[in-house]
CSV table of C-alpha atoms in Angstrom, one decimal:
chain,number,residue,atom,x,y,z
A,1,MET,CA,82.0,134.0,96.1
A,2,THR,CA,81.4,130.6,97.9
A,3,GLU,CA,79.2,131.1,101.0
A,4,LEU,CA,81.2,130.7,104.2
A,5,HIS,CA,79.4,127.5,105.3
A,6,TYR,CA,80.5,125.7,102.0
A,7,LEU,CA,84.2,126.7,102.1
A,8,THR,CA,86.6,123.8,102.2
A,9,VAL,CA,89.2,123.6,105.0
A,10,ALA,CA,91.9,124.6,102.5
A,11,GLU,CA,90.1,127.6,101.1
A,12,ALA,CA,89.0,128.8,104.5
A,13,SER,CA,92.6,128.4,105.8
A,14,ARG,CA,94.0,130.4,102.9
A,15,ARG,CA,91.5,133.3,103.5
A,16,ILE,CA,92.3,133.3,107.2
A,17,ALA,CA,96.0,133.4,106.5
A,18,LYS,CA,95.6,136.4,104.1
A,19,GLY,CA,93.4,138.3,106.6
A,20,ARG,CA,90.4,138.0,104.3
A,21,LEU,CA,88.4,135.9,106.7
A,22,SER,CA,88.0,136.0,110.4
A,23,PRO,CA,87.6,132.7,112.4
A,24,VAL,CA,84.7,134.5,114.2
A,25,ASP,CA,82.8,135.0,111.0
A,26,LEU,CA,83.5,131.4,109.9
A,27,VAL,CA,82.4,129.9,113.2
A,28,ASP,CA,79.3,132.2,113.3
A,29,ALA,CA,78.4,131.0,109.8
A,30,SER,CA,78.6,127.4,111.0
A,31,LEU,CA,76.5,128.0,114.1
A,32,ASP,CA,73.9,129.9,112.1
A,33,ARG,CA,73.7,127.1,109.6
A,34,ILE,CA,73.3,124.6,112.4
A,35,ALA,CA,70.6,126.7,114.0
A,36,THR,CA,68.7,126.8,110.7
A,37,LEU,CA,69.0,123.2,109.5
A,38,ASN,CA,69.9,120.9,112.4
A,39,LYS,CA,66.3,120.4,113.6
A,40,LYS,CA,65.6,118.8,110.3
A,41,LEU,CA,68.9,117.0,109.8
A,42,ASN,CA,69.7,115.9,113.4
A,43,ALA,CA,73.4,115.8,112.5
A,44,PHE,CA,74.5,117.4,115.8
A,45,VAL,CA,73.5,115.9,119.2
A,46,LEU,CA,75.2,118.8,121.1
A,47,VAL,CA,76.1,122.3,119.9
A,48,THR,CA,78.8,124.1,122.0
A,49,GLY,CA,78.0,127.6,120.6
A,50,ALA,CA,79.2,129.8,123.5
A,51,ALA,CA,82.5,127.9,123.9
A,52,ALA,CA,83.0,127.9,120.1
A,53,ARG,CA,82.5,131.7,119.8
A,54,LYS,CA,84.9,132.3,122.7
A,55,ALA,CA,87.5,130.0,121.0
A,56,ALA,CA,87.0,131.7,117.7
A,57,LYS,CA,87.6,135.2,119.2
A,58,LYS,CA,90.8,133.8,120.8
A,59,ALA,CA,91.9,132.4,117.5
A,60,HIS,CA,91.2,135.7,115.7
A,61,ALA,CA,93.3,137.6,118.3
A,62,GLN,CA,96.2,135.1,118.1
A,63,ILE,CA,96.3,135.2,114.3
A,64,LYS,CA,96.0,139.0,114.2
A,65,ALA,CA,99.0,139.1,116.6
A,66,GLY,CA,101.1,136.9,114.4
A,67,ARG,CA,100.7,133.8,116.5
A,68,ARG,CA,98.9,131.5,114.0
A,69,LEU,CA,99.2,127.9,115.0
A,70,GLY,CA,99.0,126.5,111.5
A,71,PRO,CA,96.6,125.9,108.7
A,72,LEU,CA,93.8,124.5,110.9
A,73,HIS,CA,93.8,127.5,113.3
A,74,GLY,CA,90.3,129.0,113.5
A,75,ILE,CA,88.6,126.2,111.4
A,76,PRO,CA,85.3,124.9,112.9
A,77,LEU,CA,85.2,121.2,113.8
A,78,GLY,CA,82.5,118.6,114.6
A,79,LEU,CA,83.5,115.4,116.4
A,80,LYS,CA,81.5,112.1,116.2
A,81,ASP,CA,80.1,111.6,119.7
A,82,ILE,CA,82.4,108.8,120.6
A,83,TYR,CA,85.4,111.1,120.9
A,84,SER,CA,85.9,112.1,124.5
A,85,THR,CA,86.0,115.8,125.1
A,86,ALA,CA,87.0,117.3,128.4
A,87,GLY,CA,84.0,119.0,130.1
A,88,VAL,CA,81.8,118.3,127.1
A,89,ARG,CA,79.1,115.6,127.1
A,90,THR,CA,80.1,112.4,125.2
A,91,THR,CA,77.3,109.9,124.8
A,92,ALA,CA,78.0,107.6,121.9
A,93,HIS,CA,74.4,108.3,121.1
A,94,SER,CA,73.3,106.0,123.9
A,95,LYS,CA,71.3,106.0,127.1
A,96,VAL,CA,74.2,104.1,128.7
A,97,LEU,CA,76.4,107.2,128.5
A,98,LEU,CA,73.7,109.9,128.5
A,99,HIS,CA,75.2,111.8,131.4
A,100,ASN,CA,78.9,111.1,130.6
A,101,VAL,CA,81.1,114.2,130.8
A,102,PRO,CA,84.8,113.1,130.3
A,103,LYS,CA,87.5,114.8,132.4
A,104,THR,CA,90.1,114.5,129.6
A,105,ASP,CA,90.2,114.8,125.8
A,106,SER,CA,90.8,111.9,123.5
A,107,THR,CA,94.2,112.2,121.8
A,108,VAL,CA,92.7,113.3,118.5
A,109,ALA,CA,90.5,116.0,120.2
A,110,ALA,CA,93.6,117.2,122.0
A,111,LYS,CA,95.7,117.3,118.9
A,112,LEU,CA,93.0,119.2,116.9
A,113,ASN,CA,92.6,121.6,119.8
A,114,ALA,CA,96.4,122.2,119.8
A,115,ALA,CA,96.2,122.9,116.1
A,116,GLY,CA,93.7,125.7,116.8
A,117,MET,CA,90.5,124.1,115.5
A,118,VAL,CA,87.3,125.3,117.1
A,119,LEU,CA,84.9,122.6,118.4
A,120,VAL,CA,81.3,123.6,117.5
A,121,GLY,CA,79.7,120.4,118.8
A,122,LYS,CA,79.3,116.6,118.9
A,123,LEU,CA,77.8,114.6,116.0
A,124,ALA,CA,75.2,111.9,115.7
A,125,THR,CA,76.3,108.3,115.3
A,126,HIS,CA,74.7,104.9,115.4
A,127,GLU,CA,74.6,103.8,119.0
A,128,PHE,CA,78.2,102.9,120.1
A,129,ALA,CA,79.1,103.1,116.4
A,130,THR,CA,77.1,100.0,115.6
A,131,GLY,CA,73.4,99.1,115.2
A,132,GLY,CA,71.7,101.5,112.8
A,133,PRO,CA,69.1,104.3,112.7
A,134,ALA,CA,66.8,103.9,115.6
A,135,LYS,CA,63.9,105.8,117.2
A,136,ASP,CA,64.4,104.3,120.6
A,137,LEU,CA,67.5,106.3,121.4
A,138,PRO,CA,68.1,109.6,123.2
A,139,PHE,CA,68.6,111.5,119.9
A,140,PRO,CA,66.9,111.0,116.5
A,141,PRO,CA,69.0,109.5,113.7
A,142,ALA,CA,70.9,111.9,111.3
A,143,VAL,CA,69.2,112.6,108.0
A,144,ASN,CA,70.8,112.6,104.5
A,145,PRO,CA,70.6,116.3,103.4
A,146,TRP,CA,70.5,115.4,99.7
A,147,LYS,CA,67.2,113.6,99.7
A,148,GLU,CA,64.6,113.2,102.5
A,149,GLY,CA,64.2,109.6,103.5
A,150,HIS,CA,67.6,108.5,102.1
A,151,PHE,CA,70.1,106.8,104.4
A,152,THR,CA,73.2,108.7,105.5
A,153,GLY,CA,75.2,105.5,105.8
A,154,GLY,CA,76.7,104.6,109.2
A,155,SER,CA,77.9,104.8,111.7
A,156,SER,CA,79.5,108.2,111.2
A,157,SER,CA,76.1,109.5,110.1
A,158,GLY,CA,76.2,112.9,111.7
A,159,SER,CA,79.7,113.6,110.3
A,160,GLY,CA,78.5,112.8,106.7
A,161,SER,CA,75.3,114.8,107.0
A,162,ALA,CA,77.0,117.8,108.6
A,163,ILE,CA,79.7,118.2,105.9
A,164,ALA,CA,77.2,117.6,103.0
A,165,ALA,CA,74.8,120.2,104.4
A,166,GLY,CA,77.6,122.8,105.2
A,167,LEU,CA,76.9,122.8,108.9
A,168,VAL,CA,80.6,122.6,109.7
A,169,THR,CA,83.9,122.8,107.8
A,170,ALA,CA,85.5,119.6,109.0
A,171,THR,CA,84.5,116.5,111.0
A,172,MET,CA,86.0,113.4,112.5
A,173,GLY,CA,84.5,109.9,112.1
A,174,SER,CA,85.5,106.4,112.9
A,175,ASP,CA,85.6,103.3,110.7
A,176,THR,CA,85.5,99.7,111.9
A,177,SER,CA,83.7,98.1,108.9
A,178,GLY,CA,82.9,101.0,106.6
A,179,SER,CA,81.7,103.7,109.0
A,180,ILE,CA,83.8,106.5,107.4
A,181,ARG,CA,83.7,105.2,103.8
A,182,GLY,CA,79.9,104.4,103.8
A,183,PRO,CA,78.6,107.8,105.0
A,184,SER,CA,81.1,109.6,102.8
A,185,ALA,CA,79.9,107.7,99.8
A,186,PHE,CA,76.2,108.1,100.7
A,187,CYS,CA,76.5,111.8,101.5
A,188,GLY,CA,78.9,112.7,98.6
A,189,ILE,CA,81.9,113.8,100.6
A,190,ALA,CA,85.5,112.7,101.0
A,191,GLY,CA,86.2,110.3,103.9
A,192,PHE,CA,89.5,108.9,104.8
A,193,LYS,CA,90.2,105.7,106.7
A,194,PRO,CA,93.9,105.9,107.7
A,195,THR,CA,96.3,103.0,108.0
A,196,TYR,CA,95.7,101.0,111.1
A,197,GLY,CA,97.7,102.4,114.0
A,198,LEU,CA,98.5,105.7,112.3
A,199,VAL,CA,96.0,107.7,114.2
A,200,SER,CA,95.5,107.2,118.0
A,201,ARG,CA,92.2,105.8,119.2
A,202,ALA,CA,92.9,106.7,122.8
A,203,GLY,CA,89.8,108.3,124.4
A,204,VAL,CA,87.5,107.1,121.6
A,205,TYR,CA,84.8,104.7,122.7
A,206,PRO,CA,85.7,101.3,121.1
A,207,LEU,CA,83.6,99.0,119.0
A,208,SER,CA,86.3,96.5,118.1
A,209,PHE,CA,89.8,96.7,119.6
A,210,SER,CA,91.3,95.0,116.5
A,211,LEU,CA,89.5,96.9,113.8
A,212,ASP,CA,88.7,100.5,114.9
A,213,HIS,CA,90.2,103.4,113.0
A,214,CYS,CA,89.8,107.2,113.4
A,215,GLY,CA,89.8,109.4,110.4
A,216,PRO,CA,88.6,112.8,108.9
A,217,MET,CA,85.5,113.4,106.9
A,218,THR,CA,85.6,116.6,104.8
A,219,TRP,CA,84.6,118.0,101.4
A,220,THR,CA,87.9,117.2,99.7
A,221,LEU,CA,90.9,114.9,99.9
A,222,GLU,CA,93.1,118.0,100.4
A,223,ASP,CA,91.1,118.8,103.5
A,224,GLY,CA,91.5,115.3,104.8
A,225,ALA,CA,95.2,115.4,104.3
A,226,MET,CA,95.4,118.7,106.2
A,227,MET,CA,93.6,117.0,109.1
A,228,LEU,CA,95.8,113.9,108.9
A,229,ASP,CA,98.9,116.1,109.2
A,230,ALA,CA,97.6,117.2,112.6
A,231,ILE,CA,96.4,113.9,114.0
A,232,ALA,CA,98.8,111.2,112.7
A,233,GLY,CA,101.5,110.0,115.0
A,234,PRO,CA,102.5,107.5,117.7
A,235,ASP,CA,100.6,107.5,121.0
A,236,ALA,CA,101.7,105.3,124.0
A,237,ALA,CA,98.1,105.5,125.3
A,238,ASP,CA,96.9,103.4,122.3
A,239,PRO,CA,98.2,99.8,122.4
A,240,ALA,CA,97.6,99.5,118.6
A,241,SER,CA,99.6,102.7,117.8
A,242,SER,CA,102.2,101.8,115.2
A,243,ALA,CA,102.9,105.2,113.6
A,244,PRO,CA,106.6,106.2,113.0
A,245,GLU,CA,108.0,109.1,115.0
A,246,ARG,CA,108.6,111.0,111.8
A,247,ILE,CA,105.3,111.5,109.9
A,248,PRO,CA,105.4,112.7,106.3
A,249,ASN,CA,103.5,115.9,105.2
A,250,TYR,CA,100.4,114.5,103.6
A,251,THR,CA,99.2,117.8,102.2
A,252,ARG,CA,102.5,118.5,100.5
A,253,ALA,CA,102.6,115.0,99.1
A,254,LEU,CA,99.4,115.6,97.1
A,255,LYS,CA,101.3,118.0,94.8
A,256,ASP,CA,103.4,115.0,93.6
A,257,GLY,CA,100.4,113.7,91.6
A,258,ILE,CA,100.0,110.1,90.6
A,259,ARG,CA,101.9,109.9,87.3
A,260,GLY,CA,103.6,106.6,87.0
A,261,MET,CA,101.7,105.1,89.9
A,262,LYS,CA,100.5,101.5,89.6
A,263,VAL,CA,96.9,101.3,90.6
A,264,GLY,CA,95.6,97.7,91.3
A,265,VAL,CA,91.9,97.1,90.4
A,266,ILE,CA,90.1,94.3,92.3
A,267,ARG,CA,87.3,93.8,89.8
A,268,ARG,CA,85.9,90.6,91.2
A,269,PHE,CA,84.7,92.4,94.3
A,270,TYR,CA,82.2,94.6,92.4
A,271,GLU,CA,81.7,92.5,89.2
A,272,LYS,CA,81.2,89.1,90.8
A,273,ASP,CA,81.3,88.8,94.6
A,274,LEU,CA,79.0,91.8,95.4
A,275,GLU,CA,77.8,92.8,92.0
A,276,ALA,CA,77.3,96.6,91.7
A,277,THR,CA,74.5,98.2,89.8
A,278,ARG,CA,75.0,99.2,86.2
A,279,GLU,CA,75.2,102.9,87.4
A,280,ALA,CA,77.8,102.1,90.0
A,281,LYS,CA,79.9,100.0,87.6
A,282,LYS,CA,79.8,102.9,85.1
A,283,ALA,CA,80.9,105.4,87.9
A,284,ILE,CA,83.8,103.1,88.9
A,285,GLU,CA,85.0,102.8,85.3
A,286,GLU,CA,84.8,106.5,84.8
A,287,ALA,CA,86.8,107.0,88.0
A,288,LEU,CA,89.4,104.6,86.8
A,289,LEU,CA,89.6,106.5,83.5
A,290,VAL,CA,90.3,109.7,85.4
A,291,LEU,CA,93.2,107.9,87.2
A,292,LYS,CA,94.5,106.7,83.9
A,293,LYS,CA,94.4,110.2,82.4
A,294,LEU,CA,96.3,111.5,85.4
A,295,GLY,CA,99.1,109.2,84.5
A,296,ALA,CA,98.4,106.1,86.6
A,297,ARG,CA,98.9,102.6,85.2
A,298,LEU,CA,95.9,100.2,85.9
A,299,VAL,CA,96.8,96.6,86.9
A,300,ASP,CA,94.2,93.9,87.6
A,301,VAL,CA,94.6,92.3,91.0
A,302,ASN,CA,93.0,89.0,92.0
A,303,LEU,CA,92.3,88.4,95.7
A,304,PRO,CA,90.2,85.7,97.6
A,305,PRO,CA,86.4,86.1,97.5
A,306,LEU,CA,85.0,89.2,99.2
A,307,ALA,CA,82.9,86.8,101.4
A,308,ASP,CA,86.1,85.6,103.1
A,309,TRP,CA,87.1,89.1,104.1
A,310,ASP,CA,83.6,90.0,105.2
A,311,ALA,CA,83.1,86.9,107.3
A,312,CYS,CA,86.5,87.3,109.0
A,313,CYS,CA,85.7,90.9,109.9
A,314,ARG,CA,82.2,90.1,111.2
A,315,VAL,CA,83.3,87.4,113.6
A,316,ILE,CA,86.1,89.6,115.0
A,317,LEU,CA,83.9,92.6,115.3
A,318,GLN,CA,80.9,90.9,116.8
A,319,ALA,CA,83.0,89.0,119.4
A,320,GLU,CA,85.0,92.0,120.5
A,321,ALA,CA,81.9,94.3,120.5
A,322,TYR,CA,80.1,91.8,122.8
A,323,ALA,CA,83.1,91.6,125.1
A,324,ILE,CA,83.1,95.4,125.4
A,325,HIS,CA,79.4,95.6,126.3
A,326,GLU,CA,78.9,92.3,128.0
A,327,LYS,CA,78.2,93.6,131.5
A,328,ASP,CA,75.4,96.0,130.4
A,329,LEU,CA,74.0,93.4,128.0
A,330,ARG,CA,73.7,91.0,130.9
A,331,THR,CA,72.4,93.4,133.6
A,332,ARG,CA,70.3,95.9,131.7
A,333,PRO,CA,69.9,94.9,128.0
A,334,ASN,CA,66.9,97.1,127.5
A,335,ILE,CA,68.9,100.3,127.9
A,336,PHE,CA,70.2,99.7,124.4
A,337,ALA,CA,68.2,100.4,121.3
A,338,ARG,CA,66.6,97.2,119.9
A,339,VAL,CA,68.8,97.1,116.7
A,340,THR,CA,72.0,97.7,118.8
A,341,ARG,CA,71.1,95.0,121.3
A,342,GLU,CA,70.3,92.4,118.7
A,343,ARG,CA,73.6,93.2,116.8
A,344,LEU,CA,75.7,93.1,120.0
A,345,LEU,CA,74.1,89.9,121.3
A,346,SER,CA,75.0,88.0,118.2
A,347,GLY,CA,78.6,88.1,119.5
A,348,ALA,CA,77.5,86.0,122.5
A,349,MET,CA,76.7,83.1,120.1
A,350,LEU,CA,80.4,82.9,118.9
A,351,SER,CA,82.8,80.5,120.5
A,352,ALA,CA,86.5,81.1,121.4
A,353,ALA,CA,87.3,78.7,118.5
A,354,ASP,CA,85.3,80.9,116.1
A,355,TYR,CA,87.2,84.0,117.2
A,356,ILE,CA,90.6,82.3,117.0
A,357,GLN,CA,89.9,80.9,113.6
A,358,ALA,CA,88.9,84.4,112.4
A,359,LEU,CA,92.1,85.8,113.7
A,360,ARG,CA,94.1,83.2,111.9
A,361,ARG,CA,92.3,83.8,108.7
A,362,ARG,CA,92.8,87.5,109.1
A,363,ALA,CA,96.5,87.0,109.3
A,364,GLN,CA,96.4,84.9,106.2
A,365,LEU,CA,94.4,87.5,104.3
A,366,CYS,CA,96.7,90.3,105.4
A,367,ARG,CA,99.7,88.4,104.1
A,368,ILE,CA,97.9,87.8,100.7
A,369,TYR,CA,97.0,91.5,100.6
A,370,ASP,CA,100.6,92.6,101.4
A,371,GLU,CA,101.9,90.4,98.6
A,372,ALA,CA,99.4,92.0,96.2
A,373,LEU,CA,100.4,95.5,97.3
A,374,ALA,CA,104.1,94.7,96.7
A,375,LYS,CA,103.3,94.8,93.0
A,376,VAL,CA,101.2,98.0,93.0
A,377,ASP,CA,101.1,101.3,94.9
A,378,VAL,CA,97.4,101.3,95.8
A,379,VAL,CA,94.2,99.3,95.0
A,380,VAL,CA,90.7,100.2,94.0
A,381,THR,CA,88.1,97.8,95.5
A,382,GLY,CA,84.9,99.4,94.1
A,383,CYS,CA,83.1,98.5,97.3
């Protein structure tokens, strides 16, 4: 039988529903695993053990009394430490917010709490979800559990490490320019960056107002869909929220499979623009073969060079990140880690013209991408 700390969300949920697993045992297994491994992995910057055990006992009693809140009830959760949590320290892995204790939950934290998930702690990130691994921060950088000295990917570094090591059953990360997808790839887990505006960012410390996304990081796609079912939806508190009032059931939709689906493949991105290694190319082709065997039809898609997309993203991200942190960068720059400070200050070198031109090019690229998607159901980028 799979050890409790390596159960997927879906399997743990099924066992809890059948009375074969107690949320108390599942949360205890998570906390025991954290106590054993976190000193080496640094995935958690704060563990809320006492509160988690109390919440697990409450969940157990509710479920036993027939008041199960849904499939996530009693499942242990870790949140990237940029998600505000009422009464629980939220630092963004920075000295700037070292003593920050929010009075209210972020929308995502509130939704997952309403779904019955049990918060076991806050997860390491790169400072303010940018920069990189640094020693001059309040907490050490998270470690990739698969091999010592290997990078976790960033900035949702603790989220990737915690899932891969079995410290917790589910986590939330954020993605502005790869911060869910990168750690998920590097740590061998399933990360999902939802459509812009589908998941509220209210109460999540911003990096770029125009580019930030919130999304789940779990062992499997099914687990991510279960999380998305709980967190997707409109939110007046997030100006970028564009989710419809009626949200489909993503978990149920997985059962439809992909037979007949048109899958676009943007080969130039990984064959020409940012050439992948031989091993990576082989892995991509093997993945495409799996999609084909499952009934999908592969269609080559041609888009503008990857450098166009990357440059557009970098200008917008750096300009907006600098605007967010301008006051602290001007008055106390040394409070940031060196790598964060250098990255944020690059935004000060950009002009208003640079930013406006990047926004214009972004609109053009979005239109080109929308036209490509009109011919296929989904695209594989390979990078």
